Amino acid sequence: MAIRAVGFDLDGTLYPGWIMYAASLGAGLRHPRFYSAFGAARRTLRKELASRNMGKYPPDSSLGGREDLLDFQRRFLATRLGISLGEAGSLMENRCYRDVEDKFSRIRPFPGVSACLARLESKGLALGLLSDLPPKGKVERMGLESNFKSILCSEDFGTLKPAARPFLALAEALGTAPEDMAYVGNKIAYDMEGAKALGMKTAYLGKSRHPSVDFSFRSWEALAEWVLSS
């Protein structure tokens, strides 16, 4: 059956990931201990989600909701840095969410992204976006918001990719079954394996012969051709 909808990852998929790292370098140099702790918090969060999954396939573990996930991170930061929960929450919100979002007014998509999205839309495909970190403000600042029928964040479901719940919510929001849509991303373990587990077709930004990847690409024109011919 032809692809009726396409979901996209954001960070490192619609724009070069190194640009965000470069834009955040100054903050990292000013607060290295904090950003190291936040990175450790995300890694520990993924381990906790994996331990709760109990071998289910497709994987579908969750801490509950977004506030539960943020509370997990706050508590980790407070313990690691020796600060109060309130201070940990404030630092996390400002440095890891708000400040990052503000930088996107200076970040542009990969060449060819806008044309690819416009072409797919013109052929009647529903487009959506699913990111592990809050994407809406970033997409607005990049000028891409109008291309997407639905913009979702895994955190709102108390989990992270490759958990099934966010992918299923994206398919529902786009009005299609998972097996009738494709998902585009740049991470095998999170994007490709999460989508493939639900029967979605998968397009990987890069080169890979991994079994969870149906199509690898570097050219966004090539991606549009693949989607429309599948």
Short mmCIF file of C-alpha atoms in Angstrom, two decimals:
data_model
loop_
_atom_site.label_atom_id
_atom_site.label_comp_id
_atom_site.label_asym_id
_atom_site.label_seq_id
_atom_site.Cartn_x
_atom_site.Cartn_y
_atom_site.Cartn_z
CA MET A 1 0.00 0.00 0.00
CA ALA A 2 1.26 3.53 -0.80
CA ILE A 3 2.61 5.76 1.94
CA ARG A 4 -0.16 8.11 3.10
CA ALA A 5 1.71 10.07 5.79
CA VAL A 6 5.29 10.85 6.79
CA GLY A 7 6.67 11.56 10.24
CA PHE A 8 9.98 13.32 10.83
CA ASP A 9 12.48 13.55 13.65
CA LEU A 10 13.84 17.06 14.22
CA ASP A 11 17.29 17.35 15.83
CA GLY A 12 20.01 16.23 13.44
CA THR A 13 17.41 15.24 10.83
CA LEU A 14 15.83 18.46 9.56
CA TYR A 15 18.93 20.54 10.36
CA PRO A 16 22.63 19.71 10.91
CA GLY A 17 23.08 18.60 14.52
CA TRP A 18 26.56 20.11 14.76
CA ILE A 19 25.09 23.60 14.35
CA MET A 20 23.14 23.20 17.59
CA TYR A 21 26.24 21.90 19.35
CA ALA A 22 28.25 24.88 18.08
CA ALA A 23 25.54 27.32 19.13
CA SER A 24 25.51 25.78 22.63
CA LEU A 25 29.30 25.64 23.02
CA GLY A 26 29.52 28.87 24.99
CA ALA A 27 26.94 27.74 27.53
CA GLY A 28 28.70 24.38 27.85
CA LEU A 29 32.01 26.06 28.57
CA ARG A 30 30.43 28.35 31.16
CA HIS A 31 28.52 25.57 32.95
CA PRO A 32 30.32 22.29 32.18
CA ARG A 33 29.31 20.55 35.42
CA PHE A 34 25.63 21.25 34.87
CA TYR A 35 25.54 20.07 31.25
CA SER A 36 27.51 16.96 32.12
CA ALA A 37 24.95 16.20 34.83
CA PHE A 38 22.03 16.76 32.44
CA GLY A 39 23.60 14.40 29.90
CA ALA A 40 23.95 11.81 32.66
CA ALA A 41 20.31 12.39 33.64
CA ARG A 42 19.11 11.61 30.10
CA ARG A 43 21.26 8.48 29.91
CA THR A 44 19.94 7.31 33.28
CA LEU A 45 16.39 8.09 32.15
CA ARG A 46 16.83 5.84 29.10
CA LYS A 47 18.16 3.05 31.31
CA GLU A 48 15.16 3.42 33.63
CA LEU A 49 12.74 3.25 30.70
CA ALA A 50 14.53 0.18 29.33
CA SER A 51 14.34 -1.55 32.71
CA ARG A 52 10.59 -0.84 32.94
CA ASN A 53 9.98 -2.22 29.47
CA MET A 54 10.33 -5.80 30.76
CA GLY A 55 11.12 -7.20 27.30
CA LYS A 56 7.96 -5.92 25.61
CA TYR A 57 8.09 -5.58 21.82
CA PRO A 58 7.38 -3.07 20.47
CA PRO A 59 8.97 -1.33 23.47
CA ASP A 60 6.45 0.77 25.38
CA SER A 61 7.67 1.85 28.81
CA SER A 62 6.72 5.20 30.35
CA LEU A 63 7.19 7.10 33.60
CA GLY A 64 3.58 8.33 33.34
CA GLY A 65 3.44 11.85 31.87
CA ARG A 66 5.76 14.74 31.05
CA GLU A 67 5.79 16.06 34.62
CA ASP A 68 6.89 12.64 35.87
CA LEU A 69 9.73 12.61 33.35
CA LEU A 70 10.81 16.15 34.25
CA ASP A 71 10.65 15.27 37.95
CA PHE A 72 12.97 12.30 37.31
CA GLN A 73 15.46 14.66 35.70
CA ARG A 74 15.09 17.31 38.43
CA ARG A 75 15.75 14.79 41.17
CA PHE A 76 18.77 13.40 39.36
CA LEU A 77 20.24 16.90 38.88
CA ALA A 78 19.54 17.92 42.47
CA THR A 79 21.33 14.84 43.79
CA ARG A 80 24.24 15.01 41.33
CA LEU A 81 24.84 18.75 41.82
CA GLY A 82 23.93 19.01 45.50
CA ILE A 83 21.22 21.64 44.96
CA SER A 84 17.53 21.95 45.79
CA LEU A 85 14.81 20.50 43.57
CA GLY A 86 13.57 23.99 42.83
CA GLU A 87 16.99 25.20 41.70
CA ALA A 88 17.51 22.05 39.64
CA GLY A 89 14.16 22.58 37.91
CA SER A 90 14.85 26.24 37.19
CA LEU A 91 18.32 25.56 35.77
CA MET A 92 17.02 22.70 33.64
CA GLU A 93 14.13 24.76 32.24
CA ASN A 94 16.32 27.75 31.40
CA ARG A 95 19.47 26.03 30.13
CA CYS A 96 18.18 22.84 28.54
CA TYR A 97 14.81 23.91 27.20
CA ARG A 98 14.24 27.68 26.93
CA ASP A 99 17.79 28.72 25.96
CA VAL A 100 18.06 25.93 23.39
CA GLU A 101 14.74 26.88 21.81
CA ASP A 102 15.78 30.54 21.54
CA LYS A 103 18.83 29.61 19.46
CA PHE A 104 16.67 28.23 16.65
CA SER A 105 15.97 31.66 15.20
CA ARG A 106 19.53 31.39 13.82
CA ILE A 107 19.33 27.76 12.63
CA ARG A 108 18.28 26.86 9.11
CA PRO A 109 17.10 23.48 7.79
CA PHE A 110 19.23 21.30 5.55
CA PRO A 111 19.16 22.45 1.92
CA GLY A 112 16.24 20.73 0.21
CA VAL A 113 14.12 20.16 3.33
CA SER A 114 11.56 22.88 2.57
CA ALA A 115 11.19 21.78 -1.05
CA CYS A 116 10.79 18.13 0.01
CA LEU A 117 8.07 18.97 2.54
CA ALA A 118 6.25 21.18 0.06
CA ARG A 119 6.33 18.48 -2.62
CA LEU A 120 4.99 15.80 -0.29
CA GLU A 121 2.24 18.12 0.91
CA SER A 122 1.28 18.95 -2.69
CA LYS A 123 0.72 15.23 -3.32
CA GLY A 124 -1.74 15.03 -0.45
CA LEU A 125 0.47 13.36 2.18
CA ALA A 126 -0.05 14.28 5.82
CA LEU A 127 3.19 15.35 7.50
CA GLY A 128 4.01 15.18 11.20
CA LEU A 129 6.95 15.66 13.50
CA LEU A 130 7.99 13.68 16.58
CA SER A 131 10.98 14.68 18.70
CA ASP A 132 12.27 13.57 22.08
CA LEU A 133 12.77 17.22 23.11
CA PRO A 134 10.05 19.90 22.79
CA PRO A 135 9.97 20.76 19.07
CA LYS A 136 7.19 23.31 18.56
CA GLY A 137 9.11 26.49 19.38
CA LYS A 138 12.13 25.26 17.43
CA VAL A 139 10.06 24.51 14.33
CA GLU A 140 8.32 27.90 14.56
CA ARG A 141 11.67 29.71 14.67
CA MET A 142 12.92 27.70 11.69
CA GLY A 143 9.85 28.69 9.67
CA LEU A 144 8.61 25.12 9.16
CA GLU A 145 5.57 24.99 11.45
CA SER A 146 3.00 25.36 8.67
CA ASN A 147 4.31 22.21 6.93
CA PHE A 148 3.21 19.88 9.72
CA LYS A 149 -0.29 18.75 10.56
CA SER A 150 0.90 17.50 13.97
CA ILE A 151 3.98 18.30 16.08
CA LEU A 152 4.53 15.96 19.04
CA CYS A 153 7.10 15.49 21.80
CA SER A 154 7.88 12.08 23.32
CA GLU A 155 8.31 13.71 26.74
CA ASP A 156 4.58 14.52 26.80
CA PHE A 157 3.96 10.76 27.03
CA GLY A 158 6.44 10.34 29.88
CA THR A 159 8.87 8.48 27.67
CA LEU A 160 11.42 8.71 24.85
CA LYS A 161 11.81 6.99 21.49
CA PRO A 162 11.84 4.08 20.65
CA ALA A 163 8.77 3.65 22.89
CA ALA A 164 5.64 2.87 20.88
CA ARG A 165 3.25 5.37 22.46
CA PRO A 166 4.58 8.55 20.77
CA PHE A 167 4.80 6.89 17.35
CA LEU A 168 1.24 5.56 17.65
CA ALA A 169 0.01 9.01 18.71
CA LEU A 170 1.67 10.53 15.65
CA ALA A 171 0.00 8.02 13.32
CA GLU A 172 -3.38 8.73 14.94
CA ALA A 173 -2.87 12.48 14.65
CA LEU A 174 -2.08 12.08 10.95
CA GLY A 175 -5.17 9.95 10.43
CA THR A 176 -3.43 6.80 9.26
CA ALA A 177 -2.38 3.35 10.42
CA PRO A 178 1.33 2.95 11.30
CA GLU A 179 1.85 0.54 8.40
CA ASP A 180 0.64 3.22 5.96
CA MET A 181 3.22 5.80 6.96
CA ALA A 182 6.98 6.36 6.91
CA TYR A 183 9.23 7.84 9.57
CA VAL A 184 12.39 9.81 8.78
CA GLY A 185 15.25 10.12 11.27
CA ASN A 186 18.97 10.01 11.94
CA LYS A 187 19.18 7.56 14.86
CA ILE A 188 18.98 3.82 14.29
CA ALA A 189 18.20 2.78 17.87
CA TYR A 190 15.58 5.46 18.53
CA ASP A 191 14.04 6.54 15.21
CA MET A 192 14.40 3.55 12.91
CA GLU A 193 13.89 0.71 15.38
CA GLY A 194 11.01 2.45 17.14
CA ALA A 195 9.15 3.11 13.89
CA LYS A 196 9.92 -0.26 12.31
CA ALA A 197 8.63 -2.12 15.38
CA LEU A 198 5.17 -0.71 14.61
CA GLY A 199 5.26 -1.57 10.92
CA MET A 200 6.20 1.87 9.64
CA LYS A 201 8.49 2.25 6.65
CA THR A 202 11.75 3.89 7.63
CA ALA A 203 14.05 6.40 5.94
CA TYR A 204 17.47 7.02 7.48
CA LEU A 205 19.45 10.22 6.93
CA GLY A 206 22.86 8.69 6.23
CA LYS A 207 24.19 5.38 4.97
CA SER A 208 23.08 2.15 6.62
CA ARG A 209 22.20 -1.44 5.78
CA HIS A 210 20.65 -1.99 9.19
CA PRO A 211 17.58 -4.26 8.99
CA SER A 212 15.35 -1.56 10.47
CA VAL A 213 16.17 0.82 7.60
CA ASP A 214 14.12 0.64 4.39
CA PHE A 215 15.79 3.57 2.66
CA SER A 216 19.00 5.54 3.27
CA PHE A 217 19.45 8.99 1.77
CA ARG A 218 21.54 12.15 1.66
CA SER A 219 19.44 14.03 -0.89
CA TRP A 220 16.06 15.35 0.22
CA GLU A 221 14.91 15.19 -3.38
CA ALA A 222 15.75 11.48 -3.32
CA LEU A 223 13.68 11.08 -0.16
CA ALA A 224 10.66 12.68 -1.82
CA GLU A 225 11.05 10.38 -4.83
CA TRP A 226 11.23 7.30 -2.59
CA VAL A 227 8.17 8.27 -0.56
CA LEU A 228 6.07 9.03 -3.64
CA SER A 229 7.09 5.84 -5.42
CA SER A 230 6.64 3.50 -2.43
#
